[in-house]
CSV table of C-alpha atoms in Angstrom, one decimal:
chain,number,residue,atom,x,y,z
C,1,MET,CA,117.2,118.3,138.2
C,2,PRO,CA,116.4,117.9,134.3
C,3,SER,CA,113.4,115.6,133.3
C,4,ASP,CA,114.0,112.7,131.2
C,5,LEU,CA,112.6,114.7,128.4
C,6,GLU,CA,114.7,117.5,128.8
C,7,LYS,CA,117.8,115.3,129.2
C,8,ALA,CA,116.7,113.8,125.9
C,9,MET,CA,116.3,117.3,124.1
C,10,GLU,CA,119.9,118.2,125.5
C,11,SER,CA,121.3,115.2,124.5
C,12,MET,CA,120.0,115.8,120.6
C,13,ILE,CA,121.6,119.4,120.7
C,14,MET,CA,124.9,118.5,122.3
C,15,VAL,CA,125.3,115.7,119.9
C,16,PHE,CA,124.4,118.0,116.9
C,17,HIS,CA,126.7,120.5,118.1
C,18,LYS,CA,129.8,118.0,118.8
C,19,TYR,CA,129.7,117.2,115.1
C,20,ALA,CA,128.8,120.6,113.6
C,21,SER,CA,131.6,122.5,115.5
C,22,LYS,CA,134.2,120.2,113.6
C,23,GLU,CA,135.1,122.4,110.6
C,24,GLY,CA,133.5,125.3,108.7
C,25,VAL,CA,130.6,126.9,109.8
C,26,SER,CA,130.0,125.8,113.5
C,27,ASN,CA,126.2,125.5,113.9
C,28,THR,CA,125.4,123.6,111.0
C,29,LEU,CA,126.4,120.1,109.7
C,30,SER,CA,128.4,119.9,106.4
C,31,ARG,CA,128.1,116.7,104.4
C,32,LYS,CA,131.3,115.2,106.2
C,33,GLU,CA,130.0,116.0,109.5
C,34,LEU,CA,126.6,114.5,108.9
C,35,LYS,CA,128.2,111.5,107.6
C,36,ASP,CA,130.8,111.6,110.8
C,37,LEU,CA,127.6,111.8,113.0
C,38,MET,CA,125.7,109.2,111.4
C,39,GLU,CA,128.6,106.6,111.7
C,40,ASN,CA,128.9,107.6,115.3
C,41,GLU,CA,125.8,108.1,116.6
C,42,LEU,CA,123.4,106.0,114.3
C,43,ALA,CA,125.9,103.0,113.5
C,44,GLY,CA,123.2,100.5,113.9
C,45,PHE,CA,121.0,102.0,111.4
C,46,LEU,CA,123.4,102.8,108.7
C,47,LYS,CA,125.0,99.2,109.0
C,48,SER,CA,121.5,97.9,107.9
C,49,GLN,CA,121.3,100.0,105.0
C,50,LYS,CA,122.1,98.1,102.0
C,51,ASP,CA,122.4,101.2,99.8
C,52,PRO,CA,125.9,102.7,100.1
C,53,ALA,CA,124.2,106.2,98.9
C,54,THR,CA,122.4,106.4,102.0
C,55,VAL,CA,124.3,109.2,103.7
C,56,ASP,CA,124.0,111.2,100.3
C,57,LYS,CA,120.4,110.5,100.0
C,58,ILE,CA,119.5,111.7,103.7
C,59,MET,CA,121.6,114.7,103.2
C,60,LYS,CA,119.9,115.6,100.1
C,61,ASP,CA,116.8,115.3,101.7
C,62,LEU,CA,117.8,117.2,104.8
C,63,ASP,CA,118.9,120.1,103.1
C,64,ALA,CA,115.9,121.9,102.4
C,65,ASN,CA,117.1,124.9,101.3
C,66,GLY,CA,119.8,123.5,99.2
C,67,ASP,CA,123.0,125.2,100.7
C,68,GLY,CA,125.0,122.3,101.4
C,69,GLN,CA,124.4,122.6,104.8
C,70,VAL,CA,121.9,121.1,107.6
C,71,SER,CA,120.6,123.4,110.3
C,72,PHE,CA,119.8,122.0,113.5
C,73,GLU,CA,116.3,122.3,112.5
C,74,GLU,CA,116.7,120.4,109.2
C,75,PHE,CA,118.8,117.6,111.2
C,76,VAL,CA,115.9,117.2,114.0
C,77,SER,CA,113.6,115.7,111.0
C,78,LEU,CA,115.7,113.2,110.7
C,79,VAL,CA,115.7,112.2,114.6
C,80,VAL,CA,111.8,112.8,114.3
C,81,GLY,CA,111.4,110.3,111.5
C,82,LEU,CA,113.3,107.7,113.0
C,83,SER,CA,111.8,108.0,116.4
C,84,ILE,CA,108.4,107.9,114.8
C,85,ALA,CA,109.4,104.5,112.8
C,86,CYS,CA,111.1,103.2,116.2
C,87,GLU,CA,108.0,104.0,118.3
C,88,GLN,CA,105.6,102.1,115.5
C,89,CYS,CA,108.2,99.2,116.1
C,90,TYR,CA,107.9,99.7,119.9
C,91,GLN,CA,104.0,99.6,119.8
C,92,MET,CA,104.2,96.2,117.6
C,93,HIS,CA,106.5,95.0,120.1
C,94,LEU,CA,104.3,95.5,123.2
C,95,LYS,CA,101.5,94.0,121.1
C,96,LYS,CA,103.2,90.8,120.6
C,97,THR,CA,104.7,90.3,124.2
C,98,GLY,CA,101.5,91.6,125.6
C,99,ALA,CA,99.6,89.4,123.8
C,100,LYS,CA,101.8,86.1,124.3
C,101,LYS,CA,102.5,86.5,128.0
H,1,MET,CA,106.0,124.0,114.6
H,2,VAL,CA,108.0,123.5,111.3
H,3,VAL,CA,109.1,120.0,112.2
H,4,ALA,CA,105.9,118.3,112.6
H,5,GLY,CA,104.9,119.1,109.2
H,6,ARG,CA,108.3,118.3,107.7
H,7,VAL,CA,109.2,114.6,108.2
H,8,LEU,CA,110.0,113.6,104.8
H,9,LEU,CA,112.0,110.4,105.6
H,10,CYS,CA,110.1,107.4,105.8
H,11,TYR,CA,111.3,104.1,107.4
H,12,LEU,CA,110.3,100.7,106.6
H,13,ILE,CA,110.6,97.8,109.1
H,14,THR,CA,111.5,94.7,107.8
H,15,THR,CA,112.2,91.9,110.1
H,16,PRO,CA,109.8,92.1,113.0
H,17,ILE,CA,110.4,88.1,113.8
H,18,ALA,CA,114.1,89.0,115.1
H,19,LEU,CA,112.6,92.0,117.1
H,20,LEU,CA,110.1,89.7,118.9
H,21,THR,CA,112.8,87.2,119.9
H,22,ALA,CA,115.2,89.9,121.2
H,23,GLY,CA,112.5,91.6,123.0
H,24,ARG,CA,111.1,88.9,125.1
H,25,ALA,CA,114.5,88.1,126.3
H,26,PHE,CA,114.7,91.4,127.9
H,27,TYR,CA,111.6,91.5,129.3
H,28,SER,CA,111.5,88.3,130.9
H,29,LEU,CA,115.3,88.7,132.5
H,30,HIS,CA,114.8,92.0,133.8
H,31,THR,CA,112.9,94.0,136.6
H,32,LEU,CA,111.6,97.5,136.8
H,33,HIS,CA,114.6,99.4,137.8
H,34,THR,CA,116.2,98.4,134.7
H,35,GLN,CA,113.3,99.5,132.2
H,36,LYS,CA,115.4,102.4,131.0
H,37,LEU,CA,118.2,100.4,129.7
H,38,ASN,CA,115.7,97.9,127.9
H,39,ASN,CA,114.1,100.9,126.3
H,40,MET,CA,117.5,102.4,125.1
H,41,ALA,CA,118.8,99.0,124.0
H,42,LEU,CA,115.3,98.4,122.3
H,43,VAL,CA,116.0,101.6,120.3
H,44,SER,CA,119.2,100.4,119.0
H,45,GLU,CA,117.2,97.1,118.3
H,46,PHE,CA,114.8,98.9,116.2
H,47,LEU,CA,117.1,101.3,114.5
H,48,GLY,CA,118.8,98.4,113.0
H,49,GLN,CA,115.6,97.0,111.6
H,50,LEU,CA,114.7,100.2,109.6
H,51,THR,CA,114.9,100.6,105.9
H,52,LEU,CA,115.6,104.4,104.5
H,53,ASN,CA,112.4,104.9,102.1
H,54,VAL,CA,113.5,108.8,100.9
H,55,GLY,CA,110.9,110.7,99.1
H,56,ALA,CA,107.9,109.1,100.3
H,57,ALA,CA,105.7,112.0,98.9
H,58,GLU,CA,103.7,111.0,95.9
H,59,PRO,CA,105.2,112.2,93.0
H,60,THR,CA,103.3,113.8,90.3
H,61,TYR,CA,103.3,113.5,86.5
H,62,PRO,CA,101.2,116.3,85.0
H,63,THR,CA,101.4,117.1,81.4
H,64,VAL,CA,99.9,120.4,81.8
H,65,VAL,CA,102.1,122.9,84.1
H,66,PRO,CA,102.2,126.2,84.8
H,67,ALA,CA,102.7,128.4,81.9
H,68,CYS,CA,105.7,130.7,82.2
H,69,ASP,CA,105.6,134.4,81.4
H,70,PHE,CA,101.8,134.2,82.4
H,71,ASP,CA,99.7,137.2,81.8
H,72,PRO,CA,95.9,136.9,82.7
H,73,ASP,CA,94.8,140.0,81.3
H,74,LYS,CA,96.7,139.3,78.2
H,75,ASP,CA,95.0,136.0,77.8
H,76,ALA,CA,91.6,137.5,79.1
H,77,ALA,CA,91.9,140.2,76.3
H,78,ARG,CA,92.6,137.2,73.5
H,79,ILE,CA,89.8,135.0,74.9
H,80,GLU,CA,87.2,138.0,74.6
H,81,THR,CA,88.4,138.8,71.0
H,82,ALA,CA,88.1,134.9,70.3
H,83,ILE,CA,84.4,134.5,71.6
H,84,LYS,CA,83.3,138.0,69.7
H,85,THR,CA,84.7,136.9,66.6
H,86,LYS,CA,82.2,135.8,63.9
H,87,GLY,CA,82.2,132.2,63.9
H,88,VAL,CA,83.9,132.1,67.4
H,89,ASP,CA,87.9,131.3,67.3
H,90,GLU,CA,87.8,128.0,69.0
H,91,GLN,CA,91.6,127.5,68.2
H,92,THR,CA,92.6,130.4,70.4
H,93,ILE,CA,90.4,129.7,73.4
H,94,THR,CA,91.5,125.9,73.4
H,95,ASP,CA,95.4,127.3,73.0
H,96,ILE,CA,95.3,129.2,75.7
H,97,LEU,CA,92.9,127.2,78.4
H,98,THR,CA,94.6,123.8,77.7
H,99,ARG,CA,98.0,125.2,78.3
H,100,ARG,CA,97.3,126.8,81.8
H,101,THR,CA,97.0,125.2,85.2
H,102,TYR,CA,93.6,125.4,86.8
H,103,ASN,CA,94.9,128.2,89.1
H,104,GLN,CA,95.7,130.1,86.1
H,105,ARG,CA,92.5,129.8,84.5
H,106,ARG,CA,90.9,131.1,87.2
H,107,GLU,CA,92.9,134.0,87.2
H,108,ILE,CA,92.2,134.5,83.7
H,109,ALA,CA,88.7,134.2,84.2
H,110,PHE,CA,89.1,137.0,87.2
H,111,ALA,CA,90.7,139.4,84.6
H,112,TYR,CA,88.1,138.7,82.0
H,113,GLU,CA,85.4,139.5,84.2
H,114,LYS,CA,87.0,142.6,85.2
H,115,ARG,CA,87.8,144.1,81.7
H,116,ALA,CA,84.5,142.5,79.9
H,117,LYS,CA,82.2,143.0,83.1
H,118,LYS,CA,80.9,139.4,82.1
H,119,ASP,CA,81.4,136.1,83.8
H,120,MET,CA,83.8,133.9,81.6
H,121,ILE,CA,82.3,130.4,82.1
H,122,THR,CA,79.0,131.7,80.9
H,123,ALA,CA,80.3,133.5,78.0
H,124,LEU,CA,82.1,130.3,76.9
H,125,LYS,CA,79.2,128.4,77.6
H,126,GLY,CA,77.1,130.7,75.0
H,127,ALA,CA,80.0,130.5,72.5
H,128,LEU,CA,81.0,127.0,72.6
H,129,SER,CA,78.9,123.4,71.7
H,130,GLY,CA,79.3,119.9,71.8
H,131,SER,CA,82.3,118.0,73.0
H,132,LEU,CA,84.5,121.3,73.0
H,133,GLU,CA,82.2,123.1,75.1
H,134,ALA,CA,82.3,119.9,77.6
H,135,VAL,CA,86.1,120.0,77.7
H,136,VAL,CA,86.3,123.8,78.2
H,137,LEU,CA,83.5,123.8,81.3
H,138,GLY,CA,85.6,120.6,82.7
H,139,LEU,CA,88.8,122.7,82.6
H,140,MET,CA,87.4,125.8,84.4
H,141,LYS,CA,86.4,123.6,87.4
H,142,SER,CA,88.6,122.5,89.9
H,143,THR,CA,89.7,118.7,90.0
H,144,THR,CA,87.4,118.4,92.9
H,145,GLN,CA,84.5,120.2,91.6
H,146,TYR,CA,84.9,118.3,88.3
H,147,ASP,CA,84.8,115.0,90.2
H,148,ALA,CA,81.7,115.9,92.1
H,149,SER,CA,79.7,116.9,89.0
H,150,GLU,CA,80.7,113.9,87.2
H,151,ILE,CA,79.5,111.9,89.9
H,152,LYS,CA,76.2,113.9,89.9
H,153,GLY,CA,75.8,113.7,86.3
H,154,SER,CA,76.0,109.9,86.7
H,155,ILE,CA,73.5,109.4,89.0
H,156,LYS,CA,70.8,112.1,88.6
H,157,GLY,CA,67.8,111.7,86.5
H,158,LEU,CA,66.3,108.3,85.6
H,159,GLY,CA,68.8,105.5,85.7
H,160,THR,CA,72.4,105.6,86.7
H,161,ASP,CA,75.6,105.6,84.5
H,162,GLU,CA,77.2,102.9,86.7
H,163,GLU,CA,80.6,102.6,84.6
H,164,THR,CA,81.0,106.6,85.3
H,165,LEU,CA,79.9,106.0,89.0
H,166,ILE,CA,82.3,103.1,89.2
H,167,GLU,CA,85.4,104.7,87.5
H,168,LEU,CA,85.1,107.8,89.8
H,169,VAL,CA,84.0,106.2,93.2
H,170,CYS,CA,86.9,103.3,93.0
H,171,SER,CA,89.7,105.2,91.5
H,172,ARG,CA,89.8,108.2,93.6
H,173,SER,CA,91.7,108.2,96.9
H,174,SER,CA,90.5,108.3,100.2
H,175,THR,CA,91.5,111.8,100.8
H,176,GLU,CA,90.2,112.8,97.3
H,177,LEU,CA,86.7,111.3,98.2
H,178,MET,CA,86.7,113.4,101.4
H,179,GLU,CA,87.3,116.5,99.4
H,180,ILE,CA,84.7,115.6,96.9
H,181,LYS,CA,82.1,114.7,99.4
H,182,LYS,CA,82.7,118.3,100.7
H,183,VAL,CA,82.5,120.0,97.3
H,184,TYR,CA,79.3,117.7,96.6
H,185,LYS,CA,77.7,119.1,99.8
H,186,GLU,CA,78.5,122.9,98.9
H,187,LEU,CA,77.6,122.5,95.0
H,188,PHE,CA,74.3,120.5,95.1
H,189,LYS,CA,73.3,120.8,98.8
H,190,LYS,CA,72.8,116.9,99.2
H,191,ASP,CA,75.0,114.3,100.8
H,192,LEU,CA,76.9,112.2,98.6
H,193,GLU,CA,76.3,108.9,100.6
H,194,LYS,CA,72.7,109.8,100.3
H,195,ASP,CA,72.7,110.2,96.6
H,196,VAL,CA,74.7,107.3,95.9
H,197,ALA,CA,72.6,105.0,98.2
H,198,GLY,CA,69.5,106.2,96.7
H,199,ASP,CA,70.6,105.4,93.1
H,200,THR,CA,72.2,101.9,93.8
H,201,SER,CA,71.2,98.8,95.3
H,202,GLY,CA,72.4,95.3,97.0
H,203,GLU,CA,76.2,94.6,97.4
H,204,PHE,CA,77.1,97.0,94.8
H,205,LYS,CA,75.8,99.7,97.0
H,206,ALA,CA,77.5,98.4,99.9
H,207,LEU,CA,80.9,98.6,98.3
H,208,LEU,CA,80.6,102.0,97.0
H,209,LEU,CA,79.1,103.2,100.5
H,210,ALA,CA,82.1,101.6,102.0
H,211,LEU,CA,84.3,103.6,99.8
H,212,VAL,CA,82.5,106.8,100.0
H,213,GLU,CA,82.9,106.4,104.0
H,214,THR,CA,86.4,106.9,103.7
H,215,LYS,CA,87.5,104.5,106.5
H,216,ARG,CA,90.6,103.7,104.8
H,217,ASP,CA,94.0,103.1,107.0
H,218,GLU,CA,96.6,105.8,106.5
H,219,PRO,CA,99.8,104.0,104.9
H,220,SER,CA,102.2,103.2,108.0
H,221,ASN,CA,105.9,103.0,108.3
H,222,VAL,CA,105.3,99.5,109.6
H,223,VAL,CA,104.7,96.4,107.5
H,224,ASP,CA,102.4,94.1,109.7
H,225,TYR,CA,103.3,90.8,108.0
H,226,GLU,CA,100.8,88.7,110.3
H,227,LYS,CA,98.0,91.1,109.1
H,228,ILE,CA,98.8,90.6,105.8
H,229,ASP,CA,99.0,87.0,106.0
H,230,GLU,CA,95.7,87.2,107.6
H,231,ASP,CA,93.9,89.1,105.4
H,232,ALA,CA,95.0,87.3,102.4
H,233,ARG,CA,93.9,84.3,103.7
H,234,ALA,CA,90.5,85.8,104.8
H,235,LEU,CA,90.0,86.9,101.1
H,236,TYR,CA,90.9,83.4,99.8
H,237,GLU,CA,88.6,81.9,102.4
H,238,ALA,CA,85.7,84.1,101.6
H,239,GLY,CA,85.9,83.6,98.1
H,240,VAL,CA,87.5,81.2,96.0
H,241,LYS,CA,87.8,78.5,98.6
H,242,ARG,CA,84.0,78.5,99.5
H,243,LYS,CA,80.9,78.0,97.7
H,244,GLY,CA,79.6,81.3,96.8
H,245,THR,CA,81.2,84.5,98.2
H,246,ASP,CA,81.3,86.4,101.3
H,247,VAL,CA,81.2,89.6,99.6
H,248,LYS,CA,81.2,91.6,103.3
H,249,THR,CA,84.6,90.3,104.0
H,250,TRP,CA,85.9,91.3,100.6
H,251,ILE,CA,84.3,94.9,101.0
H,252,SER,CA,85.9,95.5,104.3
H,253,ILE,CA,88.9,94.4,103.6
H,254,MET,CA,89.5,96.3,100.4
H,255,SER,CA,87.8,99.3,101.8
H,256,GLU,CA,89.4,99.6,105.1
H,257,ARG,CA,93.1,98.7,104.6
H,258,SER,CA,95.8,101.0,103.4
H,259,VAL,CA,96.9,100.8,99.8
H,260,PRO,CA,100.6,99.5,100.2
H,261,HIS,CA,99.3,97.1,102.8
H,262,LEU,CA,96.9,95.7,100.1
H,263,GLN,CA,99.5,95.7,97.5
H,264,LYS,CA,101.1,93.2,99.9
H,265,VAL,CA,97.8,91.2,100.5
H,266,PHE,CA,97.3,90.6,97.1
H,267,ASP,CA,101.0,89.4,96.5
H,268,ARG,CA,100.5,87.1,99.8
H,269,TYR,CA,97.0,85.7,98.0
H,270,ARG,CA,98.8,84.3,95.4
H,271,SER,CA,100.3,81.4,97.6
H,272,TYR,CA,96.8,80.6,99.0
H,273,SER,CA,95.0,80.8,95.8
H,274,PRO,CA,95.4,79.2,92.7
H,275,TYR,CA,93.9,82.3,90.9
H,276,ASP,CA,95.4,86.0,91.5
H,277,MET,CA,92.8,88.4,92.9
H,278,GLN,CA,91.5,89.9,89.7
H,279,GLU,CA,91.0,86.6,88.3
H,280,SER,CA,89.1,85.4,91.5
H,281,ILE,CA,87.1,88.3,91.2
H,282,ARG,CA,85.8,87.4,87.7
H,283,LYS,CA,85.2,84.2,88.8
H,284,GLU,CA,83.4,85.0,92.2
H,285,VAL,CA,81.0,88.0,91.4
H,286,LYS,CA,79.5,89.5,88.4
H,287,GLY,CA,77.9,92.6,86.9
H,288,ASP,CA,78.7,96.1,88.6
H,289,LEU,CA,79.9,94.3,91.5
H,290,GLU,CA,82.6,92.6,89.6
H,291,LYS,CA,83.3,96.1,87.8
H,292,SER,CA,83.6,97.9,90.8
H,293,PHE,CA,86.1,95.2,92.5
H,294,LEU,CA,88.2,94.8,89.3
H,295,THR,CA,88.4,98.8,89.4
H,296,LEU,CA,89.5,98.8,92.8
H,297,VAL,CA,92.2,96.0,92.5
H,298,GLN,CA,93.6,97.5,89.2
H,299,CYS,CA,93.5,101.1,90.7
H,300,PHE,CA,95.8,99.8,93.7
H,301,GLU,CA,98.2,97.9,91.5
H,302,ASN,CA,98.6,100.3,88.6
H,303,LYS,CA,96.0,103.5,88.8
H,304,GLN,CA,97.9,104.7,85.5
H,305,LEU,CA,97.4,101.7,83.7
H,306,TYR,CA,93.7,101.5,84.9
H,307,PHE,CA,93.3,104.8,83.2
H,308,ALA,CA,95.4,104.1,80.0
H,309,ASN,CA,93.1,100.9,79.5
H,310,ARG,CA,90.1,103.0,79.9
H,311,LEU,CA,91.2,105.2,77.5
H,312,SER,CA,92.2,102.6,74.9
H,313,GLU,CA,88.7,101.1,75.4
H,314,ALA,CA,86.8,104.4,74.9
H,315,MET,CA,88.6,104.9,71.6
H,316,LYS,CA,88.3,101.6,70.1
H,317,GLY,CA,85.8,101.1,67.1
H,318,LYS,CA,84.6,104.0,64.8
H,319,SER,CA,82.9,106.4,67.5
H,320,ALA,CA,85.1,107.5,70.2
H,321,LYS,CA,83.4,107.7,73.8
H,322,ASP,CA,84.1,111.3,74.4
H,323,LYS,CA,82.8,111.6,77.7
H,324,VAL,CA,85.0,108.9,79.0
H,325,VAL,CA,88.1,110.3,77.0
H,326,THR,CA,87.3,113.9,78.2
H,327,ARG,CA,86.9,113.1,81.7
H,328,ILE,CA,90.0,111.2,82.1
H,329,MET,CA,92.1,113.9,80.0
H,330,VAL,CA,90.7,116.8,82.2
H,331,SER,CA,90.8,115.1,85.5
H,332,ARG,CA,94.2,113.8,85.2
H,333,CYS,CA,96.3,116.2,83.2
H,334,GLU,CA,97.2,118.2,86.1
H,335,VAL,CA,97.9,114.8,88.4
H,336,ASP,CA,99.6,111.7,86.4
H,337,LEU,CA,98.5,112.1,82.7
H,338,MET,CA,102.2,111.8,81.7
H,339,LYS,CA,102.7,108.4,83.4
H,340,ILE,CA,99.4,107.4,81.8
H,341,ARG,CA,100.9,108.1,78.4
H,342,THR,CA,103.9,105.8,79.6
H,343,GLU,CA,101.5,102.9,80.3
H,344,PHE,CA,99.4,103.4,77.3
H,345,LYS,CA,102.5,103.1,75.2
H,346,ARG,CA,103.8,100.1,76.9
H,347,GLN,CA,100.5,98.2,77.2
H,348,HIS,CA,99.0,98.9,73.5
H,349,GLY,CA,102.2,99.7,71.4
H,350,LYS,CA,100.7,102.9,69.9
H,351,SER,CA,101.2,106.4,71.6
H,352,LEU,CA,98.1,108.0,73.3
H,353,TYR,CA,98.7,111.0,71.0
H,354,GLN,CA,98.6,108.7,67.9
H,355,THR,CA,95.4,107.0,69.1
H,356,ILE,CA,93.9,110.4,69.6
H,357,THR,CA,94.8,111.6,66.3
H,358,GLU,CA,93.1,108.5,64.8
H,359,HIS,CA,90.1,108.6,66.7
H,360,THR,CA,89.0,112.0,67.1
H,361,LYS,CA,88.4,115.3,64.9
H,362,GLY,CA,88.2,118.7,64.7
H,363,ASP,CA,88.6,121.3,67.6
H,364,TYR,CA,87.8,118.4,70.0
H,365,GLN,CA,90.9,116.7,68.6
H,366,THR,CA,93.0,119.7,69.0
H,367,ALA,CA,92.0,120.1,72.6
H,368,MET,CA,93.0,116.8,73.4
H,369,LEU,CA,96.0,116.8,72.0
H,370,SER,CA,96.9,119.7,73.7
H,371,LEU,CA,96.2,118.2,76.9
H,372,CYS,CA,98.0,115.1,76.2
H,373,GLY,CA,101.3,117.0,76.0
H,374,GLY,CA,103.4,115.4,73.3
H,375,ASP,CA,103.9,112.1,71.3
H,376,ASP,CA,105.5,109.3,72.8
């Protein structure tokens, strides 16, 4: 029976491959595939960005070796960055709800 | 693991208030077995609150960059010749050393020692003199070593050069100060804190020690609006609002909070105090303490403008304060001198290049202009 953490890791890998295999090289995300992924899997986040060039900026930042493709390793840093920020939100939230009880 | 070291994106949370009400609704209605659902829904909530802030790494604006086609042996040979030349060819020495990065200069020194069987720095000391010597010796030190030795110079012997001490301790970041402490101990076998404490007194000493202790918070992704307001109010109540000043509160807030947080605190401060932070400092404290707080706040708000103003001050009137100009040009040429130039032109109308031309001369001028990089 996979643990919660194992399930989370599996989800990350599955989600990545679902979108990466859509076209071209099947284990990396092209710009279009990355856009697809973000619009479907991170819709809430994208919608709250005022900058329409957000996906491009993220793509540029993730594609560390500049080959126009985002590998799983490069993709995962996006997930990590968002997770860290969310965890800090969560901490603040705990503090506030804890205190207000 | 590669991942941990490469989180390039930085996300800011913008509306914690909305977050609070949504979270409380969940927690008060659901019991433990739906905890997982709460947490997942919370993440969606949180994601909607984030703002993308790409490229959060500190950009640098150096004027001195690695020379292309770098050949340390050729450079070492040319310097050896220049030193041996009758009357010493200062021009060549300056040309080479001001157009190489610190790392490249070290390679040249290494190559020089191999071929001349002598230590290059000692040879340069013997061949040069005056302000130019100070520049070249400064260039041969790493930024941290240079900072450490400048601090040492300001406190050793009888009396203290408070202005220099303030400039260095109040403008360097926590990270830089931590490095400086290490190098200071290696070079001088003493603790920086002890030396600073021995040479200063009162609240001035307390402020410097607080900064040197490097207890400053790391910048966080989270913008804590409540704390910003608390701190702004605390600064106001400790200063302008009351008779006298509670310097301790000022010191602890300004030495412990992260710089981005403090920038927002000073903004918020305007809504409590009729005077902005710098004006308040001028009203509340005097002397070295005033200079230190002002330097701190000016550096939080715009460090390059602070250095630009310092340079301008040092070059006013007939005699340029060489020591100050040398120190800023040498210590910032591989950090942010380009940006300092921009701020200089913007603030003072004239370019830094022009000002240096007007207020310095000879080989020293050549060296400064070379480090400056160009005219604006």
